[in-house]
Amino acid sequence: DGGITQSPKYLFRKEGQNVTLSCEQNLNHDAMYWYRQDPGQGLRLIYYSQIVNDFQKGDIAEGYSVSREKKESFPLTVTSAQKNPTAFYLCASRRGSRQETQYFGPGTRLLVL
Amino acid sequence: AQKVTQAQTEISVVEKEDVTLDCVYETRDTTYYLFWYKQPPSGELVFLIRRNSFDEQNEISGRYSWNFQKSTSSFNFTITASQVVDSAVYFCALSVPYSGAGSYQLTFGKGTKLSVIP
């Protein structure tokens, strides 16, 4: 089945630790996105990538980093510089056409120990 | 800058009642896209509908209908004969094709939590 997978479903981070969230899609979509969702809030854009080896900061990129070495994969690293990382993280992808919809993965919930 | 407002934070209805979720948007662009997504308790956002700014026709899909009015910058969502499975958080979102970037970033409202009581 085609779709977007995110792993792990739950992730625990210790103080000072970097953690990486995985996002993979087999939809042959060009663009990929990372969003953060806090309780009672809408989604806020962290990073996005429209093509391989290129990515742009979103509204809340500080403390996060990404890479896009393959079209199918867009991992997000939450660094120790992100002081409040506890949130629900959603990955999305979109086909190259300018009118296309973003489709979302199941999400990863990150908790700080 | 773009903005989406969903003034209703939480709504509770009894099963089989109709319910309307409000969405008001702000943008200076003449070309834009509006979306509704459903987020059930599992967390994944499920795409429901996309409308472009040049198409003001209302749309009906089963028990769901959408009313797009540019004059009031609103894109409201109505569920007819609600069911318990409709319980979820519903997000309205706006996408604008930034010139030169073409990134079509989504700006989300804060969501409306709908609870359908049996």
GROMACS .gro file of C-alpha atoms in nm:
model
  231
    1ASP     CA    1   0.000   0.000   0.000
    2GLY     CA    2   0.118   0.350  -0.077
    3GLY     CA    3   0.147   0.591   0.209
    4ILE     CA    4   0.354   0.777   0.462
    5THR     CA    5   0.512   0.600   0.755
    6GLN     CA    6   0.655   0.758   1.065
    7SER     CA    7   0.859   0.586   1.332
    8PRO     CA    8   0.869   0.541   1.616
    9LYS     CA    9   0.514   0.602   1.735
   10TYR     CA   10   0.646   0.714   2.076
   11LEU     CA   11   0.991   0.851   2.147
   12PHE     CA   12   1.152   0.945   2.475
   13ARG     CA   13   1.434   1.196   2.499
   14LYS     CA   14   1.671   1.255   2.784
   15GLU     CA   15   1.808   1.597   2.863
   16GLY     CA   16   2.088   1.698   2.628
   17GLN     CA   17   2.015   1.419   2.384
   18ASN     CA   18   1.953   1.446   2.013
   19VAL     CA   19   1.680   1.224   1.870
   20THR     CA   20   1.577   1.153   1.512
   21LEU     CA   21   1.224   1.100   1.387
   22SER     CA   22   1.181   0.900   1.070
   23CYS     CA   23   0.947   0.983   0.783
   24GLU     CA   24   0.925   0.769   0.470
   25GLN     CA   25   0.683   0.791   0.177
   26ASN     CA   26   0.632   0.563  -0.122
   27LEU     CA   27   0.389   0.792  -0.302
   28ASN     CA   28   0.658   0.935  -0.531
   29HIS     CA   29   0.579   1.279  -0.391
   30ASP     CA   30   0.828   1.559  -0.447
   31ALA     CA   31   0.765   1.780  -0.144
   32MET     CA   32   0.781   1.678   0.220
   33TYR     CA   33   0.700   1.869   0.539
   34TRP     CA   34   0.744   1.846   0.914
   35TYR     CA   35   0.488   1.996   1.152
   36ARG     CA   36   0.469   2.024   1.526
   37GLN     CA   37   0.138   2.006   1.714
   38ASP     CA   38   0.097   2.115   2.075
   39PRO     CA   39  -0.220   2.046   2.279
   40GLY     CA   40  -0.507   2.269   2.173
   41GLN     CA   41  -0.302   2.419   1.894
   42GLY     CA   42  -0.298   2.397   1.521
   43LEU     CA   43  -0.001   2.260   1.333
   44ARG     CA   44   0.310   2.472   1.293
   45LEU     CA   45   0.563   2.420   1.016
   46ILE     CA   46   0.916   2.325   1.118
   47TYR     CA   47   1.089   2.248   0.787
   48TYR     CA   48   0.994   2.161   0.432
   49SER     CA   49   1.170   2.023   0.127
   50GLN     CA   50   1.053   2.056  -0.231
   51ILE     CA   51   1.328   1.849  -0.393
   52VAL     CA   52   1.611   1.621  -0.291
   53ASN     CA   53   1.911   1.791  -0.128
   54ASP     CA   54   1.716   2.109  -0.068
   55PHE     CA   55   1.511   2.219   0.233
   56GLN     CA   56   1.380   2.540   0.385
   57LYS     CA   57   1.306   2.658   0.737
   58GLY     CA   58   0.948   2.695   0.843
   59ASP     CA   59   0.808   2.909   1.122
   60ILE     CA   60   0.967   2.724   1.416
   61ALA     CA   61   1.293   2.571   1.286
   62GLU     CA   62   1.513   2.661   1.584
   63GLY     CA   63   1.641   2.350   1.762
   64TYR     CA   64   1.559   2.120   1.472
   65SER     CA   65   1.752   1.992   1.171
   66VAL     CA   66   1.659   1.788   0.864
   67SER     CA   67   1.813   1.617   0.565
   68ARG     CA   68   1.674   1.509   0.227
   69GLU     CA   69   1.919   1.270   0.069
   70LYS     CA   70   1.650   1.056  -0.092
   71LYS     CA   71   1.315   1.147  -0.238
   72GLU     CA   72   1.140   0.897  -0.012
   73SER     CA   73   1.292   1.005   0.317
   74PHE     CA   74   1.286   1.324   0.525
   75PRO     CA   75   1.418   1.260   0.878
   76LEU     CA   76   1.385   1.523   1.149
   77THR     CA   77   1.642   1.559   1.428
   78VAL     CA   78   1.536   1.725   1.749
   79THR     CA   79   1.855   1.865   1.895
   80SER     CA   80   1.944   1.947   2.254
   81ALA     CA   81   1.898   2.312   2.161
   82GLN     CA   82   1.522   2.256   2.144
   83LYS     CA   83   1.427   2.332   2.503
   84ASN     CA   84   1.063   2.231   2.485
   85PRO     CA   85   1.046   1.933   2.250
   86THR     CA   86   0.745   1.756   2.400
   87ALA     CA   87   0.486   1.755   2.122
   88PHE     CA   88   0.321   1.550   1.849
   89TYR     CA   89   0.519   1.557   1.524
   90LEU     CA   90   0.352   1.505   1.189
   91CYS     CA   91   0.518   1.448   0.855
   92ALA     CA   92   0.339   1.526   0.529
   93SER     CA   93   0.410   1.496   0.160
   94ARG     CA   94   0.274   1.653  -0.156
   95ARG     CA   95   0.302   1.574  -0.524
   96GLY     CA   96   0.492   1.825  -0.734
   97SER     CA   97   0.192   1.991  -0.892
   98ARG     CA   98   0.115   2.326  -0.736
   99GLN     CA   99  -0.243   2.235  -0.667
  100GLU     CA  100  -0.188   1.918  -0.481
  101THR     CA  101  -0.294   1.835  -0.131
  102GLN     CA  102  -0.063   1.752   0.155
  103TYR     CA  103  -0.113   1.401   0.296
  104PHE     CA  104  -0.006   1.318   0.647
  105GLY     CA  105   0.161   1.031   0.825
  106PRO     CA  106   0.041   0.883   1.158
  107GLY     CA  107   0.270   1.100   1.370
  108THR     CA  108   0.533   1.054   1.641
  109ARG     CA  109   0.475   1.160   2.000
  110LEU     CA  110   0.795   1.287   2.163
  111LEU     CA  111   0.824   1.297   2.540
  112VAL     CA  112   1.107   1.427   2.756
  113LEU     CA  113   1.224   1.213   3.048
  114ALA     CA  114   0.049   3.706   0.625
  115GLN     CA  115  -0.215   3.438   0.629
  116LYS     CA  116  -0.444   3.355   0.916
  117VAL     CA  117  -0.714   3.096   0.982
  118THR     CA  118  -0.959   3.132   1.268
  119GLN     CA  119  -1.176   2.855   1.405
  120ALA     CA  120  -1.365   3.028   1.679
  121GLN     CA  121  -1.532   2.715   1.813
  122THR     CA  122  -1.286   2.534   2.037
  123GLU     CA  123  -1.518   2.249   2.134
  124ILE     CA  124  -1.867   2.143   2.025
  125SER     CA  125  -2.084   1.866   2.165
  126VAL     CA  126  -2.389   1.735   1.983
  127VAL     CA  127  -2.622   1.442   2.028
  128GLU     CA  128  -2.607   1.175   1.763
  129LYS     CA  129  -2.817   1.249   1.452
  130GLU     CA  130  -2.804   1.623   1.505
  131ASP     CA  131  -2.657   1.846   1.235
  132VAL     CA  132  -2.349   2.049   1.323
  133THR     CA  133  -2.161   2.328   1.147
  134LEU     CA  134  -1.794   2.402   1.204
  135ASP     CA  135  -1.690   2.757   1.126
  136CYS     CA  136  -1.373   2.869   0.951
  137VAL     CA  137  -1.273   3.226   0.868
  138TYR     CA  138  -0.955   3.301   0.678
  139GLU     CA  139  -0.741   3.603   0.597
  140THR     CA  140  -0.512   3.648   0.299
  141ARG     CA  141  -0.423   3.924   0.057
  142ASP     CA  142  -0.363   3.679  -0.225
  143THR     CA  143  -0.627   3.627  -0.489
  144THR     CA  144  -0.517   3.270  -0.556
  145TYR     CA  145  -0.535   3.036  -0.262
  146TYR     CA  146  -0.660   2.696  -0.153
  147LEU     CA  147  -0.869   2.599   0.145
  148PHE     CA  148  -0.871   2.262   0.314
  149TRP     CA  149  -1.047   2.067   0.585
  150TYR     CA  150  -0.873   1.785   0.770
  151LYS     CA  151  -1.007   1.544   1.031
  152GLN     CA  152  -0.788   1.428   1.321
  153PRO     CA  153  -0.939   1.126   1.501
  154PRO     CA  154  -0.801   1.018   1.840
  155SER     CA  155  -0.533   0.810   1.663
  156GLY     CA  156  -0.368   1.138   1.560
  157GLU     CA  157  -0.330   1.107   1.185
  158LEU     CA  158  -0.470   1.395   0.983
  159VAL     CA  159  -0.718   1.276   0.723
  160PHE     CA  160  -0.778   1.497   0.419
  161LEU     CA  161  -1.145   1.581   0.360
  162ILE     CA  162  -1.165   1.851   0.094
  163ARG     CA  163  -0.974   2.113  -0.105
  164ARG     CA  164  -1.124   2.421  -0.270
  165ASN     CA  165  -0.951   2.685  -0.479
  166SER     CA  166  -1.033   3.053  -0.455
  167PHE     CA  167  -1.193   3.063  -0.799
  168ASP     CA  168  -1.451   2.797  -0.730
  169GLU     CA  169  -1.725   2.909  -0.494
  170GLN     CA  170  -1.959   2.620  -0.560
  171ASN     CA  171  -2.074   2.446  -0.250
  172GLU     CA  172  -1.990   2.081  -0.228
  173ILE     CA  173  -2.166   1.783  -0.079
  174SER     CA  174  -2.013   1.445  -0.009
  175GLY     CA  175  -2.248   1.210   0.167
  176ARG     CA  176  -2.325   1.359   0.509
  177TYR     CA  177  -2.058   1.626   0.465
  178SER     CA  178  -2.109   1.962   0.296
  179TRP     CA  179  -1.900   2.273   0.262
  180ASN     CA  180  -2.007   2.634   0.216
  181PHE     CA  181  -1.741   2.863   0.066
  182GLN     CA  182  -1.820   3.235   0.068
  183LYS     CA  183  -1.550   3.475  -0.048
  184SER     CA  184  -1.759   3.776   0.053
  185THR     CA  185  -1.725   3.679   0.418
  186SER     CA  186  -1.392   3.490   0.385
  187SER     CA  187  -1.552   3.181   0.528
  188PHE     CA  188  -1.533   2.812   0.449
  189ASN     CA  189  -1.776   2.635   0.681
  190PHE     CA  190  -1.821   2.261   0.718
  191THR     CA  191  -2.152   2.094   0.800
  192ILE     CA  192  -2.205   1.736   0.911
  193THR     CA  193  -2.561   1.616   0.868
  194ALA     CA  194  -2.704   1.348   1.096
  195SER     CA  195  -2.386   1.326   1.300
  196GLN     CA  196  -2.253   0.991   1.416
  197VAL     CA  197  -2.023   0.889   1.699
  198VAL     CA  198  -1.750   0.812   1.442
  199ASP     CA  199  -1.750   1.182   1.352
  200SER     CA  200  -1.598   1.262   1.692
  201ALA     CA  201  -1.258   1.415   1.617
  202VAL     CA  202  -1.070   1.741   1.592
  203TYR     CA  203  -1.134   1.919   1.265
  204PHE     CA  204  -0.883   2.160   1.116
  205CYS     CA  205  -0.934   2.423   0.852
  206ALA     CA  206  -0.622   2.525   0.659
  207LEU     CA  207  -0.516   2.779   0.398
  208SER     CA  208  -0.247   2.743   0.132
  209VAL     CA  209  -0.101   3.023  -0.074
  210PRO     CA  210   0.141   2.977  -0.365
  211TYR     CA  211   0.424   3.198  -0.255
  212SER     CA  212   0.569   3.363  -0.559
  213GLY     CA  213   0.915   3.233  -0.644
  214ALA     CA  214   0.897   2.955  -0.388
  215GLY     CA  215   0.587   2.766  -0.484
  216SER     CA  216   0.602   2.593  -0.152
  217TYR     CA  217   0.229   2.599  -0.084
  218GLN     CA  218   0.273   2.603   0.289
  219LEU     CA  219  -0.036   2.531   0.494
  220THR     CA  220  -0.156   2.771   0.762
  221PHE     CA  221  -0.379   2.589   1.008
  222GLY     CA  222  -0.651   2.705   1.241
  223LYS     CA  223  -0.636   2.579   1.598
  224GLY     CA  224  -0.902   2.320   1.534
  225THR     CA  225  -1.251   2.242   1.662
  226LYS     CA  226  -1.300   1.938   1.881
  227LEU     CA  227  -1.631   1.772   1.797
  228SER     CA  228  -1.785   1.525   2.038
  229VAL     CA  229  -2.088   1.330   1.921
  230ILE     CA  230  -2.277   1.181   2.212
  231PRO     CA  231  -2.473   0.859   2.156
   0.00000   0.00000   0.00000
